[in-house]
Coordinates of C-alpha atoms in Angstrom, one line a residue:
M203 CA 19.2 -2.7 -25.7
P204 CA 15.6 -1.3 -25.5
G205 CA 14.1 0.4 -28.7
A206 CA 11.2 2.7 -29.4
G207 CA 8.8 -0.4 -29.8
D208 CA 9.5 -1.3 -26.0
L209 CA 8.3 2.2 -25.0
D210 CA 4.6 1.6 -25.3
W211 CA 2.9 3.1 -22.4
R212 CA 1.9 6.9 -22.1
M213 CA 2.9 8.0 -18.8
R214 CA 2.2 11.6 -17.3
F215 CA 4.7 12.8 -14.7
E216 CA 3.3 15.1 -11.9
A217 CA 5.2 17.3 -9.4
P218 CA 3.9 18.2 -5.9
T219 CA 2.6 21.8 -5.6
S220 CA 0.8 23.8 -2.9
G221 CA -0.9 27.3 -2.7
S222 CA -3.0 29.2 -0.4
D223 CA -6.6 28.5 0.2
G224 CA -7.3 32.2 0.8
G225 CA -8.1 31.6 4.5
G226 CA -4.4 31.2 5.8
G227 CA -4.4 27.4 5.0
V228 CA -2.4 25.5 2.4
I229 CA -3.8 23.5 -0.6
A230 CA -1.6 20.7 -1.6
G231 CA -2.0 19.1 -5.1
W232 CA -0.1 17.7 -8.1
A233 CA 0.9 19.7 -11.2
P234 CA 1.4 17.8 -14.5
R235 CA 5.0 18.5 -15.7
F236 CA 5.1 16.5 -19.0
T237 CA 3.8 13.2 -20.7
V238 CA 6.2 10.6 -22.4
W239 CA 6.4 7.1 -23.7
A240 CA 7.7 4.6 -21.4
G241 CA 8.2 0.9 -20.9
L242 CA 6.7 -0.7 -17.9
F243 CA 7.9 -4.2 -16.6
G244 CA 7.5 -6.4 -13.6
A245 CA 9.8 -5.9 -10.7
G246 CA 10.7 -9.4 -10.4
G247 CA 9.8 -12.1 -8.0
S248 CA 12.0 -11.2 -5.0
E249 CA 10.6 -11.7 -1.4
A250 CA 10.0 -7.9 -1.2
V251 CA 7.8 -8.1 -4.3
M252 CA 5.9 -11.0 -2.9
A253 CA 5.3 -9.4 0.3
A254 CA 3.9 -6.2 -1.3
R255 CA 1.5 -8.2 -3.5
L256 CA 0.2 -9.9 -0.3
A257 CA -0.4 -6.5 1.2
G258 CA -2.3 -5.2 -2.0
R259 CA 0.6 -3.1 -3.4
A260 CA 2.1 -3.5 -6.9
L261 CA 5.8 -2.9 -7.5
A262 CA 7.1 -2.4 -11.0
R263 CA 9.9 -0.7 -13.0
V264 CA 9.5 1.8 -15.7
R265 CA 12.1 2.8 -18.4
V266 CA 11.9 6.4 -20.1
R267 CA 14.1 8.1 -22.3
E268 CA 16.7 10.4 -20.8
S269 CA 15.9 14.1 -21.6
S270 CA 15.8 17.5 -19.9
N271 CA 12.3 16.8 -18.6
T272 CA 13.0 13.2 -17.4
R273 CA 16.2 14.3 -15.5
Q274 CA 14.0 16.4 -13.4
I275 CA 12.1 13.4 -12.0
T276 CA 12.5 12.8 -8.3
T277 CA 11.0 10.5 -5.7
D278 CA 8.6 13.3 -4.5
W279 CA 6.9 13.1 -8.0
R280 CA 4.4 10.7 -9.0
M281 CA 3.5 8.9 -12.3
V282 CA 0.1 8.5 -13.9
D283 CA -0.9 6.3 -16.7
A284 CA -2.4 8.4 -19.4
R285 CA -4.9 5.9 -20.5
S286 CA -6.3 4.5 -17.0
N287 CA -5.3 7.5 -14.7
E288 CA -3.8 4.8 -12.4
V289 CA -1.4 6.5 -10.0
W290 CA 2.1 5.2 -9.2
N291 CA 4.4 6.6 -6.5
I292 CA 8.1 6.8 -7.6
R293 CA 10.3 5.0 -5.1
E294 CA 13.7 5.3 -6.9
V295 CA 15.3 7.1 -9.9
D296 CA 18.3 5.3 -11.4
P297 CA 19.9 7.0 -14.4
I298 CA 21.1 3.6 -15.9
S299 CA 24.1 3.3 -18.3
E300 CA 23.5 2.6 -21.9
A301 CA 25.4 5.9 -22.7
R302 CA 22.8 7.6 -20.4
R303 CA 20.0 7.1 -23.0
F304 CA 17.4 5.9 -20.4
I305 CA 16.3 6.5 -16.8
L306 CA 14.9 3.6 -14.8
L307 CA 12.4 4.2 -12.0
S308 CA 11.2 1.9 -9.3
I309 CA 7.4 2.6 -8.8
E310 CA 4.7 1.4 -6.5
K311 CA 0.9 1.7 -6.5
G312 CA -1.6 0.7 -3.7
V313 CA 0.0 2.9 -1.0
A314 CA -0.2 6.6 0.1
S315 CA 2.3 8.9 -1.5

């Protein structure tokens, strides 16, 4: 079972937002929702992962503690590394067991959101 020491990445979660540009158009953007500690690890060596690497994309998994904030995460959101500002698209949200203490996310960077 993962412990607090395994959550060593600071990640900011952002939700899509939109507003008026004042001229009848719409401006789309991202609104920061919260920042948490997370555990980031590779997605493995499957054929899909290898194909993604060849296409210049990176696939990974991230584990966050389950909370009222993290239960809001959907695949419409994105995750941003608080240190490097690298943007990751959230591809899957999986509330894993372990007494519902963690949420596992499949993430991808190098592609449009």
